[in-house]
CSV table of C-alpha atoms in Angstrom, one decimal:
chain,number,residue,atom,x,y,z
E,1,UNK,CA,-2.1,-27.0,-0.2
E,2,UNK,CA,-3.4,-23.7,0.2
E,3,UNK,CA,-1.9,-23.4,3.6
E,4,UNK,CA,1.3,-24.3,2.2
E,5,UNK,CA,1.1,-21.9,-0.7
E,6,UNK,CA,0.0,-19.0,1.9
E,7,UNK,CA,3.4,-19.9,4.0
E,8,UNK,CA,5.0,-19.4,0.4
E,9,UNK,CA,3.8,-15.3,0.6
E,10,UNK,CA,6.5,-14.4,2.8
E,11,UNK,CA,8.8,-13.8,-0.4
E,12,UNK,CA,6.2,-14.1,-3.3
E,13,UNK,CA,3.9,-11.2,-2.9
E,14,UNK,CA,3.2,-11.4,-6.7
E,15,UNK,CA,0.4,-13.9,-5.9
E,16,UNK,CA,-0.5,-12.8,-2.5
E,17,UNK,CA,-3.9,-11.1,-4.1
E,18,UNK,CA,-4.8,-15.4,-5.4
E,19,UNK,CA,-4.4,-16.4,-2.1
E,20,UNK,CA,-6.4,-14.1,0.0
E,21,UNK,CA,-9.5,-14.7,-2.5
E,22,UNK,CA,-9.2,-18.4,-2.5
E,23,UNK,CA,-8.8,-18.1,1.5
E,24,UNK,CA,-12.4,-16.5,1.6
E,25,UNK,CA,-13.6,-19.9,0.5
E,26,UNK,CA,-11.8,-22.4,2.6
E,27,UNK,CA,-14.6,-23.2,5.0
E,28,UNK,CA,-17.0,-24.3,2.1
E,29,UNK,CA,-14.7,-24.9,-0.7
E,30,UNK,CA,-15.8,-26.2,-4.4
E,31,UNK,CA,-14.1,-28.0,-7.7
E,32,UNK,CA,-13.6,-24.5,-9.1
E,33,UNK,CA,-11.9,-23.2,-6.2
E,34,UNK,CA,-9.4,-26.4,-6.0
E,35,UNK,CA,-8.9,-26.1,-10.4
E,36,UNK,CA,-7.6,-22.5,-10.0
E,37,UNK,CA,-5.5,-23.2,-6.4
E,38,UNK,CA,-3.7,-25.4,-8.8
E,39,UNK,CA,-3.3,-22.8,-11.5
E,40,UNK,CA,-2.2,-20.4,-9.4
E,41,UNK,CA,0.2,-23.5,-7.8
E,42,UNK,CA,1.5,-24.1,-11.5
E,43,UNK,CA,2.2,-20.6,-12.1
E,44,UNK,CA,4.2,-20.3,-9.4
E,45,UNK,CA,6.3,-22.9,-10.2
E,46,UNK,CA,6.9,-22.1,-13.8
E,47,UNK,CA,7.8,-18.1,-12.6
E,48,UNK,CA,10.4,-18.9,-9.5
E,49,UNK,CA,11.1,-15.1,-8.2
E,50,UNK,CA,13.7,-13.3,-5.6
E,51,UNK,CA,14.0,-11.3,-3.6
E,52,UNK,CA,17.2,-8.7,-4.1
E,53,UNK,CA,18.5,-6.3,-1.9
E,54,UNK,CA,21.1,-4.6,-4.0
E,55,UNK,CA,23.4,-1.8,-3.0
E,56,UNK,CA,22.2,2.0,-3.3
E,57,UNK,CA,22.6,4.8,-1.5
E,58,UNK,CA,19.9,5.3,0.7
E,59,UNK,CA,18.2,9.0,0.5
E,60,UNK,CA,16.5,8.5,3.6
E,61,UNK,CA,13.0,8.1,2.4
E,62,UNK,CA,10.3,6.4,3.3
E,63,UNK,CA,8.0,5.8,0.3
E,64,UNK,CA,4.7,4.0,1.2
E,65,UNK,CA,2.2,3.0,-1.5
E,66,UNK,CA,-1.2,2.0,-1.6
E,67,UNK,CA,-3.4,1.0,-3.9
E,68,UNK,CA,-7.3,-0.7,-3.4
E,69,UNK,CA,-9.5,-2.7,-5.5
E,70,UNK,CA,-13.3,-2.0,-4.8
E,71,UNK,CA,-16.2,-4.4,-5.5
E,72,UNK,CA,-19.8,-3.9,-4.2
E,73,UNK,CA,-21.5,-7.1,-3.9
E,74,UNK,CA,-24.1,-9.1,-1.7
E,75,UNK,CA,-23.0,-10.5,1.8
E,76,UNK,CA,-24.1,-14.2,3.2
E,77,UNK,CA,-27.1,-12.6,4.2
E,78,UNK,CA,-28.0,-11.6,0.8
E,79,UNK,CA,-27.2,-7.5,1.9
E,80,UNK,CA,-25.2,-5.5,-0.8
E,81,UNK,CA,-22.2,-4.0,0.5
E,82,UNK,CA,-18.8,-2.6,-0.5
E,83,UNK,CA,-15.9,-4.7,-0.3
E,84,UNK,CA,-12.5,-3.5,-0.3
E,85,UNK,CA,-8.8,-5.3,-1.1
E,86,UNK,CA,-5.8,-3.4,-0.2
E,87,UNK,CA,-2.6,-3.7,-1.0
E,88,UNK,CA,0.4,-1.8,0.7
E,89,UNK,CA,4.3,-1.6,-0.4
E,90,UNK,CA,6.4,0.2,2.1
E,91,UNK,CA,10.0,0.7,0.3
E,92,UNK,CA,13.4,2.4,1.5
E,93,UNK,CA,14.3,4.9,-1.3
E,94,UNK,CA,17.6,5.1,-3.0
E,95,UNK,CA,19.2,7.1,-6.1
E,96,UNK,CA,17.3,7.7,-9.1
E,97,UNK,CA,19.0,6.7,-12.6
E,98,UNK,CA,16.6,8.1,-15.7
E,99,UNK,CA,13.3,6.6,-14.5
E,100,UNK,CA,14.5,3.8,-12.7
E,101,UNK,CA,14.5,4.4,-8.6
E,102,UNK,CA,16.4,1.8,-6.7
E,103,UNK,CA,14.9,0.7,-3.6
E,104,UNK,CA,14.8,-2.1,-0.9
E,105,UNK,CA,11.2,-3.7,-0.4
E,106,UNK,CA,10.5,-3.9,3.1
E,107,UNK,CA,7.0,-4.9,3.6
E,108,UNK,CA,4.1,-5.7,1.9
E,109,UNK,CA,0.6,-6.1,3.1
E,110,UNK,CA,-2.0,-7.2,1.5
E,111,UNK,CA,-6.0,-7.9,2.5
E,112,UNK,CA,-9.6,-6.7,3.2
E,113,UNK,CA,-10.4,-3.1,4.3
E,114,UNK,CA,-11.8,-3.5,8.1
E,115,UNK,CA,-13.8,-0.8,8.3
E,116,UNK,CA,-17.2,-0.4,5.7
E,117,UNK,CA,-17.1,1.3,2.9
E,118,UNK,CA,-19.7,2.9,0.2
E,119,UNK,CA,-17.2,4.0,-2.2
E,120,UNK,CA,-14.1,4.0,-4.7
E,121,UNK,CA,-12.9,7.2,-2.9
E,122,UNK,CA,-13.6,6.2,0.8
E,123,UNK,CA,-11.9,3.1,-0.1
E,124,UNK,CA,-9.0,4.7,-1.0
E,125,UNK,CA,-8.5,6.7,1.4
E,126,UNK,CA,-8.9,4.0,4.4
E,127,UNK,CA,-5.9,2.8,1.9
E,128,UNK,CA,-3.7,5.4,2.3
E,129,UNK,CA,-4.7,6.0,6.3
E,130,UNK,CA,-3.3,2.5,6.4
E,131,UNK,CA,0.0,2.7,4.5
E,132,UNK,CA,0.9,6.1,6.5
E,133,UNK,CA,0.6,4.4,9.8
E,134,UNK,CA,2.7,1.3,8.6
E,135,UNK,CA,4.7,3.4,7.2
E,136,UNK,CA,5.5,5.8,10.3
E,137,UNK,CA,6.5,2.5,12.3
E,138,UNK,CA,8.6,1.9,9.4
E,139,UNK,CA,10.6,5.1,9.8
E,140,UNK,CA,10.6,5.1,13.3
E,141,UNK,CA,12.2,1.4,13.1
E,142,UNK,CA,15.1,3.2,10.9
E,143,UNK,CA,15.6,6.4,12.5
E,144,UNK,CA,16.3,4.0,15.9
E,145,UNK,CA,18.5,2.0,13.7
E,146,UNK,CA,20.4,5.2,12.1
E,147,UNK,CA,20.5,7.4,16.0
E,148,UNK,CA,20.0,4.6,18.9
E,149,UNK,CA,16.6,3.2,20.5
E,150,UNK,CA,14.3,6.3,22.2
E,151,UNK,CA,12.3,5.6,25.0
E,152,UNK,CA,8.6,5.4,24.7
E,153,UNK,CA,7.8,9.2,25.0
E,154,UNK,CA,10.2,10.3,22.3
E,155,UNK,CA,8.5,8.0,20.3
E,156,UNK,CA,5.2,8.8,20.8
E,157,UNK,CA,6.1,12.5,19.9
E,158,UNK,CA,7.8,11.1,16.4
E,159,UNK,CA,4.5,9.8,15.4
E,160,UNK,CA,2.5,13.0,16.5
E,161,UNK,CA,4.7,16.1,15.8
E,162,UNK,CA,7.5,14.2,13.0
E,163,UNK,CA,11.2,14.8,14.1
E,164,UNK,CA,12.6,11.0,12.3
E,165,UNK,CA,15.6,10.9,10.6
E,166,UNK,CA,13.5,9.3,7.3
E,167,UNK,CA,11.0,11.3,5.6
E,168,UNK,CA,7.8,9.3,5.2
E,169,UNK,CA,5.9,10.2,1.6
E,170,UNK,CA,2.7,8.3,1.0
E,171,UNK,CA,1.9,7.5,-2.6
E,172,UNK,CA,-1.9,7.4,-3.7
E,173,UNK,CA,-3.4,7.0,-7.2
E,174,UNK,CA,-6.5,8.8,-6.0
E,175,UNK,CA,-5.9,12.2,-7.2
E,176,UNK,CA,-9.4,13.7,-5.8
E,177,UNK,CA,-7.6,12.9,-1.8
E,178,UNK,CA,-5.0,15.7,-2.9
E,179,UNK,CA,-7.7,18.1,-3.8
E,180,UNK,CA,-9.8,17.6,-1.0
E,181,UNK,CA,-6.9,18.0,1.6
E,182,UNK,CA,-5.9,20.8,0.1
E,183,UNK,CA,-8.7,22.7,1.1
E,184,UNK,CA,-8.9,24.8,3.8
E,185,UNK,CA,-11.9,24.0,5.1
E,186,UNK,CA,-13.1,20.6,4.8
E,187,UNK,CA,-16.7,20.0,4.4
E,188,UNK,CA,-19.1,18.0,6.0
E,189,UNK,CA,-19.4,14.7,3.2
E,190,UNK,CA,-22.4,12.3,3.3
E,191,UNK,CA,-20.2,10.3,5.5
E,192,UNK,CA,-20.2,12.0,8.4
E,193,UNK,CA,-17.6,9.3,10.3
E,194,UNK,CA,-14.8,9.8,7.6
E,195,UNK,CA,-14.6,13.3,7.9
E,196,UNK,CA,-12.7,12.4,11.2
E,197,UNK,CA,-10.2,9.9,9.0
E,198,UNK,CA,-9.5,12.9,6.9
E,199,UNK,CA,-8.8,14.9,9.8
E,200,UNK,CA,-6.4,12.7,10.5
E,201,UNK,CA,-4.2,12.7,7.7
E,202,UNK,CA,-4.4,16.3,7.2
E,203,UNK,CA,-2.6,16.6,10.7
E,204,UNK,CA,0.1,14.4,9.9
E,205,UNK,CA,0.5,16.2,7.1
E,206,UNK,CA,0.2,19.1,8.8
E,207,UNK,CA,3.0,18.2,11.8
E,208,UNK,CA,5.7,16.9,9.0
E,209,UNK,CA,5.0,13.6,10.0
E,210,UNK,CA,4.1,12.5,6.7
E,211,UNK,CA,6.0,15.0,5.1
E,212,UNK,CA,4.3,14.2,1.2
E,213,UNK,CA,1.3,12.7,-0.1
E,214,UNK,CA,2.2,12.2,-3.8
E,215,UNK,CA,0.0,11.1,-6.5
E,216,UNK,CA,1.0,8.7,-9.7
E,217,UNK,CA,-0.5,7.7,-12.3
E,218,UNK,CA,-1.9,4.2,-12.1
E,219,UNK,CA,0.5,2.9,-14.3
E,220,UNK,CA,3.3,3.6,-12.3
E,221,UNK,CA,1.5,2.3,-9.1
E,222,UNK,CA,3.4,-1.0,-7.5
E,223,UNK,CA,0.6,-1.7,-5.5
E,224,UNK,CA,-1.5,-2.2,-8.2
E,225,UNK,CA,-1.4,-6.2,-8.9
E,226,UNK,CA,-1.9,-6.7,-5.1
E,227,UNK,CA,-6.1,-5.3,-5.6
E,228,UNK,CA,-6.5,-6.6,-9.0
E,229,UNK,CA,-5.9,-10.2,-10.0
E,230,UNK,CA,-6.8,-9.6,-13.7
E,231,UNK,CA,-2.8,-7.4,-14.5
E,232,UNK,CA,0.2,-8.3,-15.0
E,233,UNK,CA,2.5,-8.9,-12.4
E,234,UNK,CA,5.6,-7.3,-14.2
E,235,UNK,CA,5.8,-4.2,-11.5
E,236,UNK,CA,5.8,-6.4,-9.0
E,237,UNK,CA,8.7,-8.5,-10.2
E,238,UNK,CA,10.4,-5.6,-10.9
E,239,UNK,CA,10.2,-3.9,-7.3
E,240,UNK,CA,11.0,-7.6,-5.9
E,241,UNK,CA,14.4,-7.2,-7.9
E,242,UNK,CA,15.5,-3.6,-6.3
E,243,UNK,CA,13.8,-1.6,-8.9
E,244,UNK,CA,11.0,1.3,-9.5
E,245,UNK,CA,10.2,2.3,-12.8
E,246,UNK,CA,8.5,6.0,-12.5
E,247,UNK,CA,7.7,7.1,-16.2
E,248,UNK,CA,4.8,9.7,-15.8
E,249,UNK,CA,4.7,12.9,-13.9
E,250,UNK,CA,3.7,12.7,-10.0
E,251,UNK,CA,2.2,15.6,-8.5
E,252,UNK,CA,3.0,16.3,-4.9
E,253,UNK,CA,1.0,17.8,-1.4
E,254,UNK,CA,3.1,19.1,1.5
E,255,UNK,CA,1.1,20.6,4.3
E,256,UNK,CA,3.7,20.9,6.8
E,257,UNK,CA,5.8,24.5,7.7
């Protein structure tokens, strides 16, 4: 059944964030895992959702958003350690009416941060490191649609030095990754390893290959239900059905030249 409703998350990403936890426990399931499989099951049913793709006129954007839910707790092995969920919308950007955005959902990802991390911020920021680099094979996919197919070299350069026909922005609810990139001279942070991740994103933004890194309030952040279970799921719906609701301010980085 759980197979079944994991098949079912190729158009119902509202619940994709029920599915990955009760995957974690197929190998040694118990009765309390199977009682809320059917909830979630039940709940599906009751809320039957679509997809839409309305018409709108496409401004060329690339909007990728990220969000993560962070949780330090014990291992098999008994060792404490963070544990991160992600969750990644990667949208095509149309007018804006009043608050309302219209867009076209293209992908979603949601799942476990691969790499180990010992905070909220880190966490984050692996987040966002992950939604660019969807989110640049994204643009690529529609600049080749929108000019012809490029050969491998060409390519390459699009992802290192910019130059698509879409501008990629990259939407965060961590407000502190704005400040710190906007220094000059990054330090040194306890982590030594994830100074190299920041380095990272500083040159894309740097190059115009990410041409923004906007922050939003969390209320306005659509990736939000897929890291937390515990919210509603109306943004979701409402981004399924061609719609973005943006009702608070967003403050904006651009690095590039």
């Amino acid at each position: 059944l759980l197979m079944a409703l994991a098949y079912a998350l190729l158009t119902r990403f509202d619940i994709a964030v029920f599915v990955i936890a009760l995957q974690k426990h197929v190998q040694t399931p118990l009765y309390q895992h199977v009682r809320r499989l059917n909830i979630v099951v039940r709940w599906a049913q009751r809320h039957q959702m679509k997809l839409k793709y309305g018409n709108m006129t496409c401004q060329k954007i690339i909007e990728s958003h990220s969000d993560i839910g962070f949780l330090r707790e014990a291992d098999k092995g008994g060792e404490v350690d963070g544990k991160a969920t992600k969750g990644v919308n990667i949208f095509r950007i149309g007018e804006r009416i009043g608050k309302i955005t219209k867009c076209h959902l293209i992908d979603v990802a949601v799942g476990a941060v691969k790499v180990v991390v010992r905070s909220t911020f880190t966490a984050e920021t692996h987040g966002v490191i992950g939604a660019a680099d969807t989110g640049i094979c994204t643009a690529t996919t529609f600049h080749e649609i929108n000019v012809g197919p490029k050969d491998l070299m060409t390519t390459k350069a699009y992802a290192d030095y910019g130059g698509l026909s879409f501008s990629l922005h990259c939407v965060t609810d961590a407000k502190n990754l704005l400040l710190i990139l906007k220094n000059v001279n990054m330090k040194n942070r306890a982590e030594k390893n994830f100074l190299v991740h920041l380095r990272w994103l500083k040159d894309k933004l740097e190059n115009g290959v990410i041409q923004k890194l906007l922050w939003c309030d969390t209320r306005d952040m659509t990736a939000d239900g897929h890291a937390k279970g515990k919210i509603q799921r109306t943004t979701i719906h409402e981004i399924m059905g061609g719609n973005m609701t943006i009702s608070h301010e967003r403050e904006t980085l651009e690095l590039s030249n």
